[in-house]
Amino acid sequence: MNSFERRNKIVDLVNANGSVLVLDLSNSFGISEVTIRADLRLLEEKGLVTRFHGGAAKPGSNLGENENQEVLLEDRYSLASDPKKRIALAAVTMIEEGMTVILDSGSTTMLIAEALAKKANITVITNSLPAAFALSDNKDITLVVCGGTVRHKTHSMHGTIAERSLAGISADLMFVGADGIDTTNGITTFNEGYSISSVMAAAAHKVIAVLDASKFNRRGFNQVLPMAEIDCVITDEGIGEKELKSLKQTSVELIVV
């Protein structure tokens, strides 16, 4: 499908459903969220859609400008079949005005960034380029982007420069995802770009792992963080009884959505 066909399809989806989310379009078309945002920006310029934080709606919908309609967008997250969206919303409820928050890269932390559209007077530090882009329009958020080397697979910043940019940082919360979790090894990944996560965790007073139930007892070959460095795990109700019991035997706070 070329870009012309894709944009026509996006308009069809908006007209049929009333609104669409960037993440859903990215997953549907198998392209980056950055590309989807560029599509939506072009379509808005042509008067075919109205953009809001995290998506687009029919022209004139004013989503993102009307407070009541923003609540409806939150409802879409909390009622969504995708557990990652429920996890993201639960994470956002932990963020209070005046806080400094670190977002690691990943699909669930990206959803957290999307859901931060209504927040004000917070500081967000991230190595995720898509998350930074999503937050860049919100003038009420102080946004700090880690420098470093781009890891193209995840569109995130890594390496010595990125890690040094966190020196002297003191954050209230850090949100981290992973490919797997078990109570013996903590959270793990199959990726090579993981060392920055431990630097982020060291800079935060509370570390929160945001992991859907499919990640339990799935073990990557690189340890992101041991259980001792994780303060809280937010997961969904699909978690198995065995995994639930095992996690409750640790000192980690557990939130199931």
Coordinates of C-alpha atoms in Angstrom, one line a residue:
M1 CA 0.0 0.0 0.0
N2 CA 1.5 3.4 -1.0
S3 CA 1.2 6.6 1.1
F4 CA -1.8 7.9 -1.0
E5 CA -3.8 4.7 -0.4
R6 CA -2.9 4.6 3.2
R7 CA -4.0 8.2 3.8
N8 CA -7.3 7.5 2.0
K9 CA -7.8 4.5 4.3
I10 CA -7.1 6.6 7.4
V11 CA -9.8 9.0 6.3
D12 CA -12.2 6.1 5.7
L13 CA -11.5 4.8 9.2
V14 CA -12.0 8.2 10.8
N15 CA -15.3 8.7 9.0
A16 CA -16.5 5.2 10.0
N17 CA -15.4 5.2 13.6
G18 CA -15.5 8.9 14.5
S19 CA -11.8 8.8 15.7
V20 CA -8.6 6.8 15.4
L21 CA -5.5 6.3 17.6
V22 CA -2.0 6.7 16.3
L23 CA -0.9 3.4 17.9
D24 CA -3.8 1.5 16.4
L25 CA -3.0 2.9 12.9
S26 CA 0.7 2.1 13.4
N27 CA -0.1 -1.5 14.3
S28 CA -2.6 -1.8 11.5
F29 CA -0.4 -0.6 8.7
G30 CA 2.8 -1.9 10.1
I31 CA 4.6 1.4 10.0
S32 CA 6.1 3.8 12.6
E33 CA 4.0 6.1 14.6
V34 CA 6.1 9.0 13.4
T35 CA 4.9 8.2 9.8
I36 CA 1.3 8.0 11.0
R37 CA 1.6 11.4 12.7
A38 CA 3.0 12.9 9.5
D39 CA 0.0 11.4 7.6
L40 CA -2.4 12.9 10.1
R41 CA -0.7 16.3 10.0
L42 CA -1.1 16.3 6.2
L43 CA -4.7 15.2 6.3
E44 CA -5.5 17.9 8.9
E45 CA -3.9 20.6 6.6
K46 CA -6.3 19.4 3.9
G47 CA -9.2 19.6 6.3
L48 CA -10.0 15.9 6.3
V49 CA -9.3 15.2 10.0
T50 CA -8.9 17.0 13.3
R51 CA -5.8 15.9 15.3
F52 CA -5.7 15.5 19.0
H53 CA -3.0 14.0 21.3
G54 CA -2.7 10.4 20.3
G55 CA -5.0 10.4 17.3
A56 CA -7.4 12.1 15.0
A57 CA -11.2 12.6 14.7
K58 CA -13.7 13.9 12.1
P59 CA -13.2 17.6 11.2
G60 CA -14.7 19.9 13.8
S61 CA -14.8 17.3 16.6
N62 CA -12.4 19.5 18.7
L63 CA -11.1 16.5 20.5
G64 CA -8.3 17.6 22.8
E65 CA -9.8 21.1 23.1
N66 CA -13.0 20.2 24.9
E67 CA -12.6 18.8 28.4
N68 CA -15.5 16.4 28.2
Q69 CA -14.3 14.9 25.0
E70 CA -10.9 14.3 26.6
V71 CA -12.6 12.3 29.2
L72 CA -14.2 10.2 26.5
L73 CA -10.7 9.6 25.1
E74 CA -9.6 8.3 28.6
D75 CA -12.6 6.0 28.5
R76 CA -11.4 4.5 25.3
Y77 CA -8.1 3.7 27.0
S78 CA -9.7 2.1 30.1
L79 CA -12.3 0.1 28.2
A80 CA -9.9 -0.9 25.4
S81 CA -9.4 -4.6 24.7
D82 CA -5.7 -4.0 24.5
P83 CA -4.4 -4.5 28.0
K84 CA -1.4 -2.3 27.3
K85 CA -3.8 0.7 27.1
R86 CA -5.3 -0.1 30.5
I87 CA -1.8 -0.5 32.0
A88 CA -0.8 2.9 30.5
L89 CA -3.8 4.6 32.0
A90 CA -3.1 3.1 35.4
A91 CA 0.4 4.3 35.2
V92 CA -0.7 7.9 34.3
T93 CA -2.9 8.0 37.4
M94 CA 0.2 7.7 39.5
I95 CA 1.7 10.9 38.0
E96 CA 0.9 14.0 40.1
E97 CA 1.5 17.7 39.3
G98 CA 5.0 18.8 39.9
M99 CA 6.5 15.3 39.5
T100 CA 9.6 14.4 37.4
V101 CA 9.0 11.2 35.4
I102 CA 11.4 9.1 33.4
L103 CA 10.0 7.1 30.5
D104 CA 12.1 4.3 29.0
S105 CA 11.5 3.3 25.4
G106 CA 8.9 0.6 24.5
S107 CA 5.3 0.2 23.3
T108 CA 3.6 0.5 26.7
T109 CA 5.7 3.5 27.8
M110 CA 4.8 5.1 24.5
L111 CA 1.1 4.6 25.4
I112 CA 1.9 6.4 28.7
A113 CA 3.3 9.3 26.7
E114 CA 0.1 9.4 24.6
A115 CA -2.1 9.4 27.7
L116 CA -0.2 12.3 29.3
A117 CA -2.0 14.7 26.9
K118 CA -4.0 16.3 29.8
K119 CA -1.2 16.6 32.3
A120 CA 0.3 19.9 33.2
N121 CA 3.3 21.1 35.3
I122 CA 5.3 17.9 35.1
T123 CA 8.7 17.1 33.8
V124 CA 9.2 14.1 31.5
I125 CA 12.6 12.7 30.7
T126 CA 12.8 10.1 27.9
N127 CA 15.1 8.3 25.5
S128 CA 12.2 7.5 23.2
L129 CA 12.0 9.6 20.1
P130 CA 8.3 8.7 19.4
A131 CA 7.4 9.5 23.0
A132 CA 9.2 12.8 22.8
F133 CA 7.4 13.7 19.6
A134 CA 4.1 12.8 21.2
L135 CA 4.8 15.1 24.1
S136 CA 6.4 17.9 22.2
D137 CA 3.1 19.8 21.5
N138 CA 2.2 20.0 25.2
K139 CA 3.6 23.3 26.4
D140 CA 2.6 22.5 30.0
I141 CA 5.1 19.6 30.1
T142 CA 8.8 20.2 30.5
L143 CA 10.3 17.7 28.1
V144 CA 13.9 16.5 28.4
V145 CA 15.2 14.1 25.7
C146 CA 18.3 12.1 26.3
G147 CA 21.1 12.5 23.8
G148 CA 23.1 9.7 22.4
T149 CA 23.1 7.2 19.5
V150 CA 19.8 6.3 17.8
R151 CA 18.8 2.6 18.0
H152 CA 16.8 2.4 14.8
K153 CA 14.8 -0.7 15.7
T154 CA 13.2 1.0 18.7
H155 CA 13.7 4.7 17.7
S156 CA 15.4 5.4 21.0
M157 CA 18.6 6.9 22.3
H158 CA 21.3 4.7 23.8
G159 CA 25.0 4.6 24.6
T160 CA 27.4 6.5 26.8
I161 CA 26.2 10.0 25.8
A162 CA 22.6 9.0 26.6
E163 CA 23.6 7.6 30.0
R164 CA 25.7 10.6 30.9
S165 CA 22.8 12.9 30.2
L166 CA 21.1 11.4 33.2
A167 CA 23.9 12.3 35.6
G168 CA 22.6 14.3 38.5
I169 CA 19.0 13.7 37.6
S170 CA 16.5 13.0 40.5
A171 CA 13.1 11.7 39.3
D172 CA 10.0 10.7 41.2
L173 CA 9.0 7.8 39.0
M174 CA 10.5 5.7 36.2
F175 CA 8.4 3.6 33.9
V176 CA 10.0 0.6 32.2
G177 CA 8.8 -2.2 30.0
A178 CA 10.6 -5.4 29.0
D179 CA 10.3 -8.6 26.9
G180 CA 9.9 -10.8 30.0
I181 CA 9.7 -11.0 33.8
D182 CA 10.2 -13.7 36.4
T183 CA 10.8 -13.4 40.1
T184 CA 14.3 -14.9 39.8
N185 CA 15.7 -12.8 37.1
G186 CA 13.6 -9.7 37.2
I187 CA 12.7 -8.0 33.9
T188 CA 14.7 -9.1 30.8
T189 CA 15.0 -8.3 27.1
F190 CA 16.1 -9.9 23.9
N191 CA 17.5 -6.5 22.8
E192 CA 21.1 -5.3 23.2
G193 CA 20.1 -1.7 24.1
Y194 CA 19.2 -2.1 27.7
S195 CA 22.0 -0.7 29.9
I196 CA 20.4 2.8 30.0
S197 CA 17.4 1.3 31.9
S198 CA 19.5 0.7 35.0
V199 CA 20.9 4.3 34.8
M200 CA 17.3 5.5 34.6
A201 CA 16.2 3.4 37.5
A202 CA 19.1 4.6 39.7
A203 CA 17.9 8.2 39.1
A204 CA 14.3 7.5 40.2
H205 CA 12.8 7.2 43.7
K206 CA 10.3 4.6 42.5
V207 CA 10.7 2.2 39.5
I208 CA 7.5 0.9 37.9
A209 CA 7.5 -2.0 35.4
V210 CA 4.6 -1.9 33.0
L211 CA 4.2 -5.3 31.6
D212 CA 1.2 -7.1 30.0
A213 CA 0.5 -10.7 31.3
S214 CA 2.1 -12.3 28.2
K215 CA 5.5 -11.2 29.5
F216 CA 5.4 -13.4 32.7
N217 CA 7.8 -16.4 32.7
R218 CA 9.2 -15.2 29.4
R219 CA 12.9 -14.7 29.8
G220 CA 15.2 -12.7 27.6
F221 CA 18.9 -13.2 27.6
N222 CA 19.7 -9.7 28.9
Q223 CA 18.7 -8.6 32.4
V224 CA 17.2 -5.1 32.3
L225 CA 16.6 -4.8 36.1
P226 CA 16.6 -7.4 39.0
M227 CA 13.5 -7.6 41.1
A228 CA 15.3 -5.9 43.9
E229 CA 15.4 -2.7 41.9
I230 CA 11.7 -2.8 40.9
D231 CA 9.2 -1.2 43.3
C232 CA 5.9 -1.8 41.5
V233 CA 4.6 -3.9 38.6
I234 CA 1.5 -2.9 36.7
T235 CA 0.0 -5.8 34.6
D236 CA -3.4 -7.0 33.4
E237 CA -5.9 -9.5 34.6
G238 CA -4.6 -12.1 32.2
I239 CA -1.8 -12.9 34.6
G240 CA -1.8 -16.6 35.7
E241 CA -2.5 -17.8 39.3
K242 CA 1.0 -19.2 39.6
E243 CA 2.7 -16.0 38.4
L244 CA 0.4 -14.0 40.6
K245 CA 1.2 -16.0 43.7
S246 CA 5.0 -15.9 42.9
L247 CA 4.9 -12.1 42.5
K248 CA 2.9 -11.6 45.7
Q249 CA 5.7 -13.4 47.7
T250 CA 8.1 -10.6 46.8
S251 CA 8.1 -7.1 48.2
V252 CA 7.1 -5.6 44.9
E253 CA 3.8 -3.7 44.8
L254 CA 1.4 -5.3 42.3
I255 CA -1.4 -3.5 40.4
V256 CA -3.7 -5.6 38.2
V257 CA -5.9 -3.8 35.7

